[in-house]
Amino acid sequence: MDPLKEWLYEAKSAVVFTGAGMSTESGLPDFRSQSGLWQGKDPMQLASTQAMRNHREAFIDFYRKRIEGLLACEPHAGHECLAALEQAGKVKGIITQNVDGFHHRAGSKKVAQLHGTLETVHCTRCEQVYPSARYLQQDGTICSCTGFLRPSVVLFGEALPAMALEQAQEWSDQADLFVVLGSSLTVSPANWFPQRAKEGGARLVIVNQEPTPLDAWADLVISDKRIGVVLTEVCQQI
């Protein structure tokens, strides 16, 4: 049994942290690579509170395209493995930077969504919530109260959701194994959680195609396998 399988088997409080690399295996683009969503674009002109107020047409077009892409993709085997590990009592919770909702769609229940979700849109006036597919309809950005509908994601210029942060902090403090899947670990405060867990005595495992700033801290780094392959191998023996 390789170290990750052994440590997951032994763990009493394993926590998983997922980033864009988890989603790219489902066909969704990341943000910062050469083919990412921000390549040649200014995020502040597309995905910020300022853009929502002052560049609304570009804001709507950007999120319509993201929602179209999201609805065309599905969770992969790795998402399903994490749901199975949670059900088996091997994963205490998932902290995610992703907004695709694939963890929930695959069956995971305990998910802290640090950046909100693109699964829904909500009204800036009455706060009524709709499935994100509404955004693709004619007049789909207008609520029944005539307020503006916006994606339920965290925009640049907004704070991360307090409840998700509190849950992520609690899980990190309790973790005896912390597994990072597909994150560059360059975005704060999200990258504080693996550091917090490690400082609290947890083993740290990083599965990512590229090096991260925390590789030197890790007890195990896996960079030569896709996340779905790593998790499928783990699930076969636990």
CSV table of C-alpha atoms in Angstrom, one decimal:
chain,number,residue,atom,x,y,z
A,1,MET,CA,0.0,0.0,0.0
A,2,ASP,CA,1.5,3.4,-1.0
A,3,PRO,CA,1.8,6.2,1.6
A,4,LEU,CA,-1.4,8.1,0.6
A,5,LYS,CA,-3.5,4.9,0.8
A,6,GLU,CA,-2.0,3.9,4.1
A,7,TRP,CA,-2.4,7.4,5.6
A,8,LEU,CA,-6.0,7.7,4.5
A,9,TYR,CA,-6.7,4.3,5.9
A,10,GLU,CA,-5.2,5.3,9.2
A,11,ALA,CA,-6.6,8.9,9.4
A,12,LYS,CA,-9.2,9.8,11.9
A,13,SER,CA,-9.8,13.3,10.5
A,14,ALA,CA,-8.7,13.6,6.8
A,15,VAL,CA,-9.4,16.8,5.0
A,16,VAL,CA,-9.2,17.4,1.3
A,17,PHE,CA,-8.5,20.8,-0.4
A,18,THR,CA,-9.3,21.1,-4.1
A,19,GLY,CA,-8.3,23.8,-6.7
A,20,ALA,CA,-8.6,24.4,-10.4
A,21,GLY,CA,-6.7,21.3,-11.3
A,22,MET,CA,-9.6,19.2,-10.0
A,23,SER,CA,-11.9,20.9,-12.4
A,24,THR,CA,-9.7,20.9,-15.5
A,25,GLU,CA,-9.9,17.1,-15.5
A,26,SER,CA,-13.6,17.5,-16.2
A,27,GLY,CA,-12.9,19.8,-19.1
A,28,LEU,CA,-13.3,23.2,-17.4
A,29,PRO,CA,-10.5,25.8,-18.0
A,30,ASP,CA,-8.4,27.1,-15.2
A,31,PHE,CA,-7.6,30.8,-14.6
A,32,ARG,CA,-3.9,31.5,-14.7
A,33,SER,CA,-2.4,29.1,-17.2
A,34,GLN,CA,-1.5,30.1,-20.8
A,35,SER,CA,-4.9,28.8,-21.9
A,36,GLY,CA,-6.7,30.0,-18.8
A,37,LEU,CA,-9.7,32.3,-18.4
A,38,TRP,CA,-7.6,35.3,-17.5
A,39,GLN,CA,-5.1,35.0,-20.4
A,40,GLY,CA,-5.1,38.3,-22.2
A,41,LYS,CA,-8.0,39.6,-20.0
A,42,ASP,CA,-8.3,41.9,-17.0
A,43,PRO,CA,-10.3,40.1,-14.3
A,44,MET,CA,-11.3,43.5,-12.8
A,45,GLN,CA,-13.2,44.2,-16.1
A,46,LEU,CA,-15.1,40.9,-16.1
A,47,ALA,CA,-15.4,39.4,-12.6
A,48,SER,CA,-15.4,42.2,-10.1
A,49,THR,CA,-18.0,44.3,-8.2
A,50,GLN,CA,-16.8,47.2,-10.4
A,51,ALA,CA,-17.5,45.2,-13.6
A,52,MET,CA,-21.0,44.3,-12.3
A,53,ARG,CA,-21.8,47.9,-11.8
A,54,ASN,CA,-19.9,49.7,-14.6
A,55,HIS,CA,-19.3,47.0,-17.4
A,56,ARG,CA,-22.5,45.0,-17.0
A,57,GLU,CA,-22.7,43.8,-20.6
A,58,ALA,CA,-19.2,42.3,-20.5
A,59,PHE,CA,-19.9,40.9,-17.0
A,60,ILE,CA,-23.0,39.1,-18.2
A,61,ASP,CA,-21.3,37.8,-21.3
A,62,PHE,CA,-18.4,36.4,-19.3
A,63,TYR,CA,-20.6,34.6,-16.9
A,64,ARG,CA,-23.0,33.3,-19.5
A,65,LYS,CA,-20.0,31.7,-21.3
A,66,ARG,CA,-18.8,30.2,-18.0
A,67,ILE,CA,-22.2,28.8,-17.2
A,68,GLU,CA,-22.5,27.3,-20.7
A,69,GLY,CA,-19.2,25.6,-20.2
A,70,LEU,CA,-20.1,24.4,-16.7
A,71,LEU,CA,-23.4,22.8,-17.9
A,72,ALA,CA,-21.5,21.0,-20.7
A,73,CYS,CA,-19.2,19.2,-18.2
A,74,GLU,CA,-19.6,16.6,-15.5
A,75,PRO,CA,-17.8,15.5,-12.3
A,76,HIS,CA,-15.0,13.0,-13.0
A,77,ALA,CA,-14.0,9.7,-11.3
A,78,GLY,CA,-12.0,11.7,-8.7
A,79,HIS,CA,-15.0,13.6,-7.5
A,80,GLU,CA,-16.9,10.3,-7.2
A,81,CYS,CA,-14.1,8.8,-5.2
A,82,LEU,CA,-14.0,11.7,-2.7
A,83,ALA,CA,-17.8,11.2,-2.2
A,84,ALA,CA,-17.3,7.5,-1.6
A,85,LEU,CA,-14.4,8.2,0.8
A,86,GLU,CA,-16.7,10.7,2.7
A,87,GLN,CA,-19.5,8.1,2.9
A,88,ALA,CA,-17.0,5.5,4.2
A,89,GLY,CA,-15.9,7.9,6.9
A,90,LYS,CA,-12.4,8.4,5.5
A,91,VAL,CA,-12.8,12.1,4.6
A,92,LYS,CA,-14.1,14.6,7.2
A,93,GLY,CA,-14.7,17.4,4.7
A,94,ILE,CA,-13.7,19.1,1.5
A,95,ILE,CA,-12.4,22.7,1.2
A,96,THR,CA,-12.7,23.9,-2.4
A,97,GLN,CA,-11.6,27.0,-4.3
A,98,ASN,CA,-13.8,25.7,-7.2
A,99,VAL,CA,-17.3,27.1,-8.0
A,100,ASP,CA,-18.5,24.3,-10.3
A,101,GLY,CA,-20.4,22.4,-7.7
A,102,PHE,CA,-19.0,19.1,-8.9
A,103,HIS,CA,-18.3,17.8,-5.4
A,104,HIS,CA,-22.0,18.2,-4.5
A,105,ARG,CA,-23.1,16.7,-7.9
A,106,ALA,CA,-20.8,13.7,-7.3
A,107,GLY,CA,-22.4,13.1,-3.8
A,108,SER,CA,-20.2,14.8,-1.3
A,109,LYS,CA,-22.1,16.5,1.5
A,110,LYS,CA,-19.5,18.2,3.6
A,111,VAL,CA,-18.1,20.9,1.3
A,112,ALA,CA,-16.8,24.4,2.2
A,113,GLN,CA,-17.0,26.5,-1.0
A,114,LEU,CA,-14.6,29.3,-0.4
A,115,HIS,CA,-15.4,31.2,-3.6
A,116,GLY,CA,-19.2,30.5,-3.7
A,117,THR,CA,-20.9,28.6,-6.4
A,118,LEU,CA,-21.7,29.0,-10.1
A,119,GLU,CA,-24.6,26.5,-9.7
A,120,THR,CA,-26.9,29.3,-8.8
A,121,VAL,CA,-27.6,33.0,-9.5
A,122,HIS,CA,-29.4,35.3,-7.1
A,123,CYS,CA,-31.1,38.7,-7.1
A,124,THR,CA,-29.1,41.7,-5.8
A,125,ARG,CA,-32.4,43.2,-4.6
A,126,CYS,CA,-34.6,40.5,-3.0
A,127,GLU,CA,-31.9,37.7,-2.8
A,128,GLN,CA,-34.1,35.1,-4.5
A,129,VAL,CA,-32.1,32.2,-5.8
A,130,TYR,CA,-32.4,30.5,-9.2
A,131,PRO,CA,-30.5,27.7,-11.0
A,132,SER,CA,-27.7,29.2,-13.1
A,133,ALA,CA,-29.3,27.9,-16.3
A,134,ARG,CA,-31.7,30.8,-16.0
A,135,TYR,CA,-28.8,33.1,-17.0
A,136,LEU,CA,-28.8,31.6,-20.5
A,137,GLN,CA,-32.5,32.5,-21.1
A,138,GLN,CA,-33.8,35.6,-22.8
A,139,ASP,CA,-34.1,38.3,-20.0
A,140,GLY,CA,-32.5,35.7,-17.8
A,141,THR,CA,-30.6,38.3,-15.8
A,142,ILE,CA,-33.8,39.9,-14.5
A,143,CYS,CA,-35.5,38.7,-11.3
A,144,SER,CA,-39.3,38.5,-10.9
A,145,CYS,CA,-39.0,41.5,-8.7
A,146,THR,CA,-37.1,43.3,-11.6
A,147,GLY,CA,-33.8,43.2,-9.7
A,148,PHE,CA,-30.5,42.2,-11.3
A,149,LEU,CA,-29.5,38.5,-11.1
A,150,ARG,CA,-25.8,37.8,-10.5
A,151,PRO,CA,-23.9,34.6,-10.2
A,152,SER,CA,-23.5,33.3,-6.6
A,153,VAL,CA,-19.7,33.4,-6.8
A,154,VAL,CA,-17.3,35.6,-4.9
A,155,LEU,CA,-16.4,38.5,-7.1
A,156,PHE,CA,-13.1,40.5,-6.9
A,157,GLY,CA,-13.8,43.2,-4.4
A,158,GLU,CA,-15.9,40.9,-2.1
A,159,ALA,CA,-15.0,39.1,1.0
A,160,LEU,CA,-15.0,35.3,1.2
A,161,PRO,CA,-18.1,33.8,2.8
A,162,ALA,CA,-17.6,33.8,6.6
A,163,MET,CA,-19.4,30.4,7.2
A,164,ALA,CA,-17.2,28.6,4.6
A,165,LEU,CA,-14.0,30.2,6.1
A,166,GLU,CA,-15.0,29.2,9.6
A,167,GLN,CA,-15.7,25.6,8.5
A,168,ALA,CA,-12.4,25.4,6.6
A,169,GLN,CA,-10.5,26.6,9.6
A,170,GLU,CA,-12.3,24.2,11.9
A,171,TRP,CA,-11.5,21.2,9.7
A,172,SER,CA,-7.9,22.3,9.2
A,173,ASP,CA,-7.4,22.6,12.9
A,174,GLN,CA,-8.8,19.1,13.5
A,175,ALA,CA,-7.0,17.4,10.5
A,176,ASP,CA,-4.5,14.6,11.0
A,177,LEU,CA,-4.1,14.3,7.2
A,178,PHE,CA,-4.5,17.2,4.7
A,179,VAL,CA,-4.6,16.3,1.0
A,180,VAL,CA,-4.3,19.1,-1.6
A,181,LEU,CA,-5.6,18.2,-5.1
A,182,GLY,CA,-4.9,20.4,-8.0
A,183,SER,CA,-4.1,23.8,-6.4
A,184,SER,CA,-1.1,26.0,-7.1
A,185,LEU,CA,-1.4,27.2,-3.4
A,186,THR,CA,-0.6,30.7,-4.4
A,187,VAL,CA,-3.9,32.4,-3.5
A,188,SER,CA,-4.4,33.7,0.0
A,189,PRO,CA,-6.2,33.1,2.3
A,190,ALA,CA,-7.0,29.7,0.8
A,191,ASN,CA,-3.4,28.5,1.0
A,192,TRP,CA,-3.3,29.2,4.7
A,193,PHE,CA,-5.4,26.1,5.4
A,194,PRO,CA,-2.7,23.5,4.4
A,195,GLN,CA,-0.1,25.5,6.4
A,196,ARG,CA,-2.4,25.6,9.4
A,197,ALA,CA,-3.0,21.9,9.3
A,198,LYS,CA,0.6,21.1,8.9
A,199,GLU,CA,1.6,23.3,11.8
A,200,GLY,CA,-1.1,21.5,13.9
A,201,GLY,CA,0.6,18.2,13.3
A,202,ALA,CA,-1.2,16.9,10.2
A,203,ARG,CA,0.5,15.0,7.4
A,204,LEU,CA,0.4,17.1,4.2
A,205,VAL,CA,0.0,15.5,0.8
A,206,ILE,CA,0.1,17.6,-2.4
A,207,VAL,CA,-1.1,16.2,-5.8
A,208,ASN,CA,-0.5,18.8,-8.5
A,209,GLN,CA,1.1,18.8,-11.9
A,210,GLU,CA,3.2,21.9,-11.2
A,211,PRO,CA,5.4,22.7,-8.2
A,212,THR,CA,3.8,24.6,-5.3
A,213,PRO,CA,5.3,26.9,-2.7
A,214,LEU,CA,4.4,24.3,0.0
A,215,ASP,CA,6.1,21.3,-1.6
A,216,ALA,CA,9.0,21.5,0.8
A,217,TRP,CA,6.6,21.3,3.7
A,218,ALA,CA,4.8,18.2,2.3
A,219,ASP,CA,5.2,14.7,3.5
A,220,LEU,CA,4.3,13.5,0.0
A,221,VAL,CA,4.2,15.2,-3.4
A,222,ILE,CA,2.6,13.5,-6.4
A,223,SER,CA,3.1,15.3,-9.7
A,224,ASP,CA,3.3,12.4,-12.2
A,225,LYS,CA,-0.3,11.3,-12.1
A,226,ARG,CA,-3.7,12.8,-12.8
A,227,ILE,CA,-5.9,13.4,-9.8
A,228,GLY,CA,-8.6,11.1,-11.0
A,229,VAL,CA,-6.1,8.3,-11.4
A,230,VAL,CA,-4.6,8.9,-7.9
A,231,LEU,CA,-8.0,8.8,-6.3
A,232,THR,CA,-9.3,5.8,-8.2
A,233,GLU,CA,-6.2,3.9,-7.1
A,234,VAL,CA,-6.9,4.9,-3.5
A,235,CYS,CA,-10.6,3.9,-3.6
A,236,GLN,CA,-9.7,0.5,-5.0
A,237,GLN,CA,-7.9,-0.4,-1.8
A,238,ILE,CA,-9.9,1.4,0.9
